[in-house]
Short mmCIF file of C-alpha atoms (C1' of nucleotides) in Angstrom, two decimals:
data_model
loop_
_atom_site.label_atom_id
_atom_site.label_comp_id
_atom_site.label_asym_id
_atom_site.label_seq_id
_atom_site.Cartn_x
_atom_site.Cartn_y
_atom_site.Cartn_z
CA MET O 1 -32.55 4.21 11.88
CA HIS O 2 -32.20 5.59 8.40
CA LEU O 3 -28.60 5.22 8.38
CA ASN O 4 -28.57 1.22 7.14
CA GLN O 5 -30.00 1.46 4.05
CA PHE O 6 -27.01 3.37 2.54
CA TRP O 7 -25.17 -0.35 2.66
CA LYS O 8 -28.17 -1.91 0.57
CA ALA O 9 -26.08 -1.70 -2.37
CA SER O 10 -23.96 -4.16 -3.77
CA LYS O 11 -20.87 -4.31 -1.71
CA LYS O 12 -18.61 -6.83 -4.25
CA ALA O 13 -15.15 -4.96 -4.72
CA LEU O 14 -12.45 -6.11 -6.84
CA PRO O 15 -13.34 -9.75 -8.74
CA GLY O 16 -11.53 -12.25 -6.55
CA ASP O 17 -10.93 -9.91 -3.50
CA LYS O 18 -11.67 -11.22 -0.65
CA VAL O 19 -12.43 -7.88 1.96
CA THR O 20 -12.52 -7.96 5.84
CA PRO O 21 -16.15 -9.50 6.54
CA GLN O 22 -16.67 -7.22 9.17
CA LYS O 23 -19.87 -8.90 10.95
CA PRO O 24 -22.00 -8.45 8.12
CA GLY O 25 -25.58 -8.68 10.28
CA PRO O 26 -28.56 -6.97 10.48
CA ALA O 27 -27.32 -5.26 13.25
CA MET O 28 -25.99 -1.28 13.47
CA ARG O 29 -22.61 -0.97 11.15
CA ILE O 30 -19.88 1.45 12.91
CA PRO O 31 -19.29 4.15 10.09
CA ASN O 32 -16.26 3.20 8.38
CA VAL O 33 -14.92 5.66 5.33
CA TYR O 34 -12.64 3.15 4.26
CA GLU O 35 -16.28 1.70 2.52
CA LYS O 36 -17.13 2.11 -0.84
CA ASP O 37 -20.46 2.57 0.17
CA CYS O 38 -20.62 4.18 4.10
CA PRO O 39 -22.37 7.71 3.83
CA THR O 40 -18.95 8.54 5.91
CA ARG O 41 -17.02 8.35 2.36
CA LEU O 42 -19.34 10.69 0.42
CA VAL O 43 -19.38 13.33 3.17
CA LEU O 44 -15.49 13.10 3.63
CA ASP O 45 -15.58 13.80 -0.21
CA HIS O 46 -17.23 17.21 0.60
CA ILE O 47 -15.09 18.48 3.49
CA ALA O 48 -11.61 17.16 2.35
CA ASP O 49 -11.41 19.79 0.10
CA LYS O 50 -9.24 23.20 -0.28
CA TRP O 51 -12.18 25.67 -0.65
CA THR O 52 -14.14 23.84 2.35
CA ALA O 53 -11.46 24.67 4.26
CA LEU O 54 -10.39 27.81 3.70
CA ILE O 55 -13.90 28.90 3.62
CA LEU O 56 -15.06 26.99 7.10
CA TRP O 57 -11.56 28.43 9.07
CA LYS O 58 -12.53 32.27 8.38
CA LEU O 59 -15.37 31.88 9.24
CA VAL O 60 -14.59 30.89 12.22
CA ASP O 61 -13.76 34.27 13.07
CA GLY O 62 -16.65 36.09 12.37
CA PRO O 63 -20.20 36.07 9.78
CA LEU O 64 -18.70 37.21 6.29
CA ARG O 65 -20.87 37.83 3.50
CA PHE O 66 -19.93 36.26 -0.05
CA ASN O 67 -18.44 38.81 -1.77
CA GLN O 68 -16.27 39.19 1.35
CA ILE O 69 -15.57 35.15 1.60
CA ARG O 70 -14.72 36.08 -2.32
CA ARG O 71 -12.40 38.81 -1.53
CA ILE O 72 -10.34 36.97 1.36
CA VAL O 73 -10.37 33.52 -0.21
CA GLU O 74 -8.38 34.50 -3.45
CA GLY O 75 -8.54 32.77 -6.78
CA ILE O 76 -11.79 31.48 -5.66
CA SER O 77 -15.08 32.08 -8.10
CA GLN O 78 -18.26 32.94 -8.30
CA LYS O 79 -19.67 29.29 -9.35
CA MET O 80 -16.76 27.41 -7.09
CA LEU O 81 -17.74 30.05 -3.98
CA SER O 82 -21.24 29.48 -4.40
CA GLN O 83 -21.18 25.41 -5.15
CA THR O 84 -19.13 24.84 -1.60
CA LEU O 85 -21.21 27.23 0.15
CA LYS O 86 -24.41 25.79 -0.27
CA GLN O 87 -22.58 22.24 -0.04
CA LEU O 88 -21.63 23.28 3.50
CA GLU O 89 -24.94 24.30 3.77
CA ARG O 90 -26.76 21.03 2.86
CA ASP O 91 -24.30 19.67 5.44
CA GLY O 92 -25.00 21.41 8.07
CA LEU O 93 -21.83 23.26 8.42
CA VAL O 94 -22.76 26.63 8.02
CA SER O 95 -25.69 28.87 8.24
CA ARG O 96 -27.13 31.27 5.87
CA ARG O 97 -29.02 34.29 6.47
CA ALA O 98 -30.02 37.06 4.30
CA PHE O 99 -30.86 40.60 4.94
CA ALA O 100 -33.11 42.60 3.04
CA THR O 101 -31.17 45.58 2.70
CA VAL O 102 -30.77 47.88 -0.39
CA PRO O 103 -29.01 45.25 -2.10
CA VAL O 104 -29.79 41.79 -0.45
CA THR O 105 -26.99 41.04 1.76
CA VAL O 106 -26.15 38.02 2.63
CA GLU O 107 -24.52 36.52 5.44
CA TYR O 108 -22.61 33.11 6.43
CA SER O 109 -21.95 32.10 9.80
CA VAL O 110 -20.37 28.67 10.71
CA THR O 111 -22.63 26.16 12.96
CA PRO O 112 -21.55 24.42 15.99
CA LEU O 113 -21.17 21.76 13.82
CA GLY O 114 -18.99 23.21 11.27
CA HIS O 115 -16.86 24.57 14.43
CA SER O 116 -15.82 21.31 15.57
CA LEU O 117 -14.76 20.29 11.91
CA ALA O 118 -12.91 23.90 10.88
CA GLU O 119 -10.62 22.71 13.75
CA LYS O 120 -9.66 20.08 12.37
CA MET O 121 -8.89 21.30 8.99
CA ALA O 122 -7.68 23.92 10.04
CA ALA O 123 -4.76 21.90 11.80
CA VAL O 124 -4.53 20.41 7.72
CA SER O 125 -4.06 24.55 6.45
CA LEU O 126 -1.71 25.30 9.47
CA TRP O 127 0.52 22.42 8.54
CA ALA O 128 0.94 23.10 4.91
CA GLN O 129 2.01 26.41 6.18
CA ASP O 130 3.95 25.43 8.77
CA ASN O 131 5.94 22.95 6.47
CA ILE O 132 6.12 24.39 3.25
CA ASP O 133 9.60 23.96 3.17
CA SER O 134 9.94 20.94 3.83
CA VAL O 135 7.52 19.76 0.91
CA LEU O 136 9.00 22.07 -1.84
CA SER O 137 12.73 21.00 -0.68
CA ALA O 138 11.17 17.03 -0.97
CA GLN O 139 9.71 17.78 -4.53
CA ALA O 140 13.29 19.81 -5.66
CA LYS O 141 14.64 16.40 -4.46
CA TYR O 142 12.14 14.29 -6.75
CA ASP O 143 12.50 15.56 -9.55
CA ALA O 144 16.00 15.84 -9.71
CA GLY O 145 15.57 12.58 -9.55
CA VAL O 146 13.82 11.91 -11.64
CA ASP O 147 15.51 13.75 -14.17
CA GLU O 148 18.86 11.69 -14.17
CA THR O 149 17.53 8.34 -14.58
CA ALA O 150 18.35 8.65 -18.05
CA MET W 1 16.10 31.39 -0.23
CA HIS W 2 14.17 29.94 -3.24
CA LEU W 3 10.47 29.85 -1.77
CA ASN W 4 10.96 33.82 -2.60
CA GLN W 5 10.69 32.67 -6.29
CA PHE W 6 6.88 31.67 -6.41
CA TRP W 7 5.51 35.38 -5.46
CA LYS W 8 6.98 37.04 -8.70
CA ALA W 9 3.64 36.39 -10.94
CA SER W 10 0.81 38.63 -10.70
CA LYS W 11 -0.39 39.16 -7.59
CA LYS W 12 -3.44 41.02 -9.06
CA ALA W 13 -7.22 39.92 -7.58
CA LEU W 14 -10.26 41.15 -8.93
CA PRO W 15 -10.18 43.53 -10.95
CA GLY W 16 -11.13 46.58 -8.78
CA ASP W 17 -10.28 44.45 -5.45
CA LYS W 18 -8.45 45.63 -2.61
CA VAL W 19 -6.56 43.03 -1.34
CA THR W 20 -4.75 43.70 2.07
CA PRO W 21 -1.23 44.89 1.02
CA GLN W 22 0.30 42.68 3.71
CA LYS W 23 4.01 44.11 3.36
CA PRO W 24 5.06 43.58 -0.47
CA GLY W 25 9.13 43.75 0.47
CA PRO W 26 11.70 41.86 -0.84
CA ALA W 27 11.35 40.89 2.78
CA MET W 28 10.81 37.11 3.58
CA ARG W 29 7.35 36.36 2.80
CA ILE W 30 4.58 34.54 5.54
CA PRO W 31 3.07 31.40 3.76
CA ASN W 32 -0.06 32.40 3.28
CA VAL W 33 -2.50 29.39 2.20
CA TYR W 34 -5.31 32.57 1.14
CA GLU W 35 -2.63 33.81 -1.06
CA LYS W 36 -3.54 32.75 -4.72
CA ASP W 37 -0.04 32.69 -5.82
CA CYS W 38 1.37 30.87 -2.48
CA PRO W 39 2.90 27.41 -2.58
CA THR W 40 1.03 26.49 0.22
CA ARG W 41 -2.20 26.73 -1.64
CA LEU W 42 -0.81 24.19 -3.90
CA VAL W 43 0.46 21.72 -1.53
CA LEU W 44 -2.80 22.24 0.32
CA ASP W 45 -4.80 21.30 -2.96
CA HIS W 46 -2.47 18.01 -3.01
CA ILE W 47 -3.63 16.99 0.72
CA ALA W 48 -7.02 18.45 1.43
CA ASP W 49 -7.93 15.08 -0.83
CA LYS W 50 -10.04 12.32 -0.22
CA TRP W 51 -7.61 9.29 -1.12
CA THR W 52 -4.76 11.55 0.26
CA ALA W 53 -6.14 10.99 3.76
CA LEU W 54 -7.55 7.44 3.32
CA ILE W 55 -4.15 5.99 2.21
CA LEU W 56 -1.71 8.24 4.31
CA TRP W 57 -4.06 6.88 7.66
CA LYS W 58 -3.63 3.10 6.96
CA LEU W 59 -0.29 3.92 6.19
CA VAL W 60 0.43 4.60 9.62
CA ASP W 61 -0.25 1.27 10.70
CA GLY W 62 2.92 -0.17 8.92
CA PRO W 63 4.34 0.11 5.08
CA LEU W 64 1.53 -2.07 2.37
CA ARG W 65 1.91 -2.87 -0.93
CA PHE W 66 0.46 -1.39 -3.98
CA ASN W 67 -1.96 -3.81 -3.75
CA GLN W 68 -2.68 -4.44 -0.59
CA ILE W 69 -3.52 -0.28 0.00
CA ARG W 70 -6.09 -1.04 -3.59
CA ARG W 71 -7.82 -3.62 -1.45
CA ILE W 72 -8.16 -1.47 2.03
CA VAL W 73 -9.13 1.54 0.65
CA GLU W 74 -12.52 0.29 -1.62
CA GLY W 75 -13.54 2.27 -4.38
CA ILE W 76 -9.86 3.43 -5.63
CA SER W 77 -8.79 2.81 -9.09
CA GLN W 78 -5.67 1.78 -10.25
CA LYS W 79 -5.29 5.08 -11.77
CA MET W 80 -5.88 7.47 -8.51
CA LEU W 81 -3.63 5.13 -6.53
CA SER W 82 -0.76 5.12 -8.35
CA GLN W 83 -1.25 8.98 -9.46
CA THR W 84 -1.75 9.81 -5.53
CA LEU W 85 1.53 7.52 -4.46
CA LYS W 86 3.67 9.48 -6.83
CA GLN W 87 2.72 12.85 -5.33
CA LEU W 88 2.87 11.73 -1.95
CA GLU W 89 6.48 10.68 -2.33
CA ARG W 90 6.88 13.65 -4.66
CA ASP W 91 5.94 15.47 -1.69
CA GLY W 92 8.15 13.24 0.30
CA LEU W 93 5.38 12.23 2.91
CA VAL W 94 5.68 8.72 1.66
CA SER W 95 8.27 6.56 1.08
CA ARG W 96 8.30 3.72 -1.85
CA ARG W 97 10.74 0.69 -1.84
CA ALA W 98 10.75 -1.59 -4.43
CA PHE W 99 11.89 -5.69 -4.44
CA ALA W 100 13.70 -7.56 -6.61
CA THR W 101 10.97 -10.44 -6.02
CA VAL W 102 9.70 -12.93 -8.48
CA PRO W 103 6.97 -10.69 -9.29
CA VAL W 104 8.54 -6.76 -8.16
CA THR W 105 7.02 -6.36 -4.78
CA VAL W 106 6.96 -2.44 -4.09
CA GLU W 107 6.55 -1.33 -0.30
CA TYR W 108 4.91 1.88 0.38
CA SER W 109 5.46 3.31 4.34
CA VAL W 110 5.30 6.49 5.16
CA THR W 111 7.87 9.17 5.97
CA PRO W 112 7.95 11.61 9.76
CA LEU W 113 6.65 14.42 7.34
CA GLY W 114 4.14 12.38 6.10
CA HIS W 115 2.98 11.17 9.58
CA SER W 116 2.44 14.28 10.66
CA LEU W 117 0.45 15.35 8.66
CA ALA W 118 -1.49 11.97 8.81
CA GLU W 119 -2.29 12.79 12.50
CA LYS W 120 -4.12 15.88 11.31
CA MET W 121 -6.03 14.19 8.14
CA ALA W 122 -6.58 11.22 10.50
CA ALA W 123 -8.79 13.94 13.00
CA VAL W 124 -10.65 14.92 9.71
CA SER W 125 -11.52 11.13 8.66
CA LEU W 126 -12.65 10.71 12.04
CA TRP W 127 -14.63 13.48 12.72
CA ALA W 128 -16.78 12.55 9.71
CA GLN W 129 -17.59 9.35 11.11
CA ASP W 130 -18.08 10.34 14.34
CA ASN W 131 -20.75 13.11 13.10
CA ILE W 132 -22.15 11.33 10.15
CA ASP W 133 -25.78 11.36 11.75
CA SER W 134 -25.68 15.12 12.39
CA VAL W 135 -24.62 15.78 8.89
CA LEU W 136 -27.38 13.12 7.10
CA SER W 137 -29.81 14.38 9.25
CA ALA W 138 -29.21 17.93 8.64
CA GLN W 139 -28.68 17.04 4.74
CA ALA W 140 -32.50 15.59 5.03
CA LYS W 141 -33.47 18.83 6.43
CA TYR W 142 -31.97 21.00 4.24
CA ASP W 143 -33.54 18.71 1.45
CA ALA W 144 -36.98 18.97 2.58
CA GLY W 145 -37.14 22.74 3.00
CA VAL W 146 -35.87 23.20 -0.29
CA ASP W 147 -39.00 20.54 -1.38
CA GLU W 148 -41.23 22.92 -0.08
CA THR W 149 -40.49 25.77 -1.24
CA ALA W 150 -42.59 25.62 -3.74
"C1'" DC J 1 -0.90 -23.81 -22.05
"C1'" DT J 2 -3.48 -21.23 -20.01
"C1'" DC J 3 -4.80 -18.79 -15.64
"C1'" DG J 4 -2.90 -15.57 -12.00
"C1'" DC J 5 0.17 -12.62 -9.61
"C1'" DT J 6 3.24 -8.44 -9.09
"C1'" DA J 7 2.28 -2.62 -10.66
"C1'" DG J 8 1.47 -0.06 -12.87
"C1'" DT J 9 0.66 2.82 -17.93
"C1'" DT J 10 -3.13 3.45 -21.29
"C1'" DT J 11 -7.63 4.72 -23.32
"C1'" DC J 12 -11.71 6.87 -23.10
"C1'" DG J 13 -16.32 8.56 -21.92
"C1'" DT J 14 -18.47 11.47 -18.29
"C1'" DT J 15 -17.99 14.20 -14.67
"C1'" DT J 16 -16.45 18.45 -12.71
"C1'" DG J 17 -13.67 22.91 -12.16
"C1'" DG J 18 -12.89 26.76 -13.51
"C1'" DG J 19 -13.54 31.86 -16.23
"C1'" DT J 20 -16.68 34.41 -18.51
"C1'" DA J 21 -21.25 36.93 -18.91
"C1'" DC J 22 -25.04 37.57 -17.63
"C1'" DT J 23 -29.34 38.50 -14.17
"C1'" DA J 24 -32.07 42.18 -10.67
"C1'" DG J 25 -32.60 46.29 -8.45
"C1'" DC J 26 -30.99 50.31 -6.30
"C1'" DT J 27 -27.59 54.16 -5.23
"C1'" DA J 28 -24.38 57.70 -5.80
"C1'" DC J 29 -22.22 60.86 -9.04
"C1'" DA J 30 -21.21 63.47 -13.16
"C1'" DT S 1 -30.72 61.25 -16.60
"C1'" DG S 2 -27.64 58.42 -17.61
"C1'" DT S 3 -24.21 55.11 -16.28
"C1'" DA S 4 -21.51 52.93 -13.85
"C1'" DG S 5 -21.51 50.44 -9.63
"C1'" DC S 6 -22.90 47.52 -5.32
"C1'" DT S 7 -25.37 42.97 -4.00
"C1'" DA S 8 -25.67 37.68 -4.76
"C1'" DG S 9 -25.96 34.67 -7.36
"C1'" DT S 10 -26.86 31.90 -12.18
"C1'" DA S 11 -25.91 30.16 -17.36
"C1'" DC S 12 -22.79 28.63 -20.31
"C1'" DC S 13 -18.80 26.68 -22.50
"C1'" DC S 14 -14.14 24.69 -22.60
"C1'" DA S 15 -10.56 22.39 -20.15
"C1'" DA S 16 -8.98 19.48 -16.63
"C1'" DA S 17 -9.79 15.08 -13.77
"C1'" DC S 18 -11.76 11.37 -12.48
"C1'" DG S 19 -13.16 6.67 -13.01
"C1'" DA S 20 -13.67 1.86 -15.61
"C1'" DA S 21 -11.54 -1.09 -18.30
"C1'" DA S 22 -8.04 -2.73 -21.63
"C1'" DC S 23 -3.58 -3.81 -21.69
"C1'" DT S 24 1.70 -4.14 -20.06
"C1'" DA S 25 5.75 -7.85 -18.48
"C1'" DG S 26 7.66 -11.81 -16.52
"C1'" DC S 27 7.57 -15.85 -13.71
"C1'" DG S 28 4.70 -19.53 -10.95
"C1'" DA S 29 1.47 -22.77 -10.38
"C1'" DG S 30 -1.95 -26.16 -11.96
#
DNA sequence: CTCGCTAGTTTCGTTTGGGTACTAGCTACA
DNA sequence: TGTAGCTAGTACCCAAACGAAACTAGCGAG
């Protein structure tokens, strides 16, 4: 299993730190996002991302072209959209299909794998919309408290 | 309601783009993460973050001190931990309590608001752990395909 | 007397993100 | 016959963010 090779790198944490041993035998490792060199950490870094969440969620409703996504996801730059889509395609979360139309059109759609993740990320986006008032009032309270710490 | 003021800024998108009007009256706006100037977008940027997901999830099991978190979340720097915790506290997701012990100890715990988000983010982390094999094989297939495009 | 613990802040070099300009080839319109 | 627009990106440059490491302060233990 090729997954094991990712843990070959040095596992030393902070000097003097005792990290929980977690059975370091040659047996198959259980993926753990809290381990520094675990591939899940890299994947988490890709997917726990603003643009990923927004793009993936919209693609669930149906395939979209490059510039359609750009118009829907307000504020995204061409560079970040291109970059994020490429990343998503590499991770097997979206599939890219080019059509030989007059100006070449490219259609992005979500894969079954991407669909399962999109549901989780959508929950986060929805949380933000549902709880924005609580967060904003917490921020206001915090900022007021910091000011009067004179 | 103070939430409205956030939409006062210019709403022009790309030149020539027709963004869906979405009733721009003085009525209360529905928070929408796809709008460029919506505060939910800022919050989403905070919470859709690798460190936020990892820290918040661990705090659900019980309060932790600064250096405890640092040891658990492998690879996080003191700077990012400090920064992320401060952000989480400002957003009302975690609460910070300092104890006048000999070396001052500081305890971080998750608020009810933070707990509700932690559940959503945990689902994303768990997704990464559950689907790491699928993602890695997709990456391998993609990389192989790119190479042979010569 | 020096080392280590606590919780951070500061500094600095590298990496990443974002804005803008630019590409190609075709179409619609004046 | 210009020329302005569409498509999907890429190239470049600067600013912001990230990460590693050094440094803060005060006390306990060896």
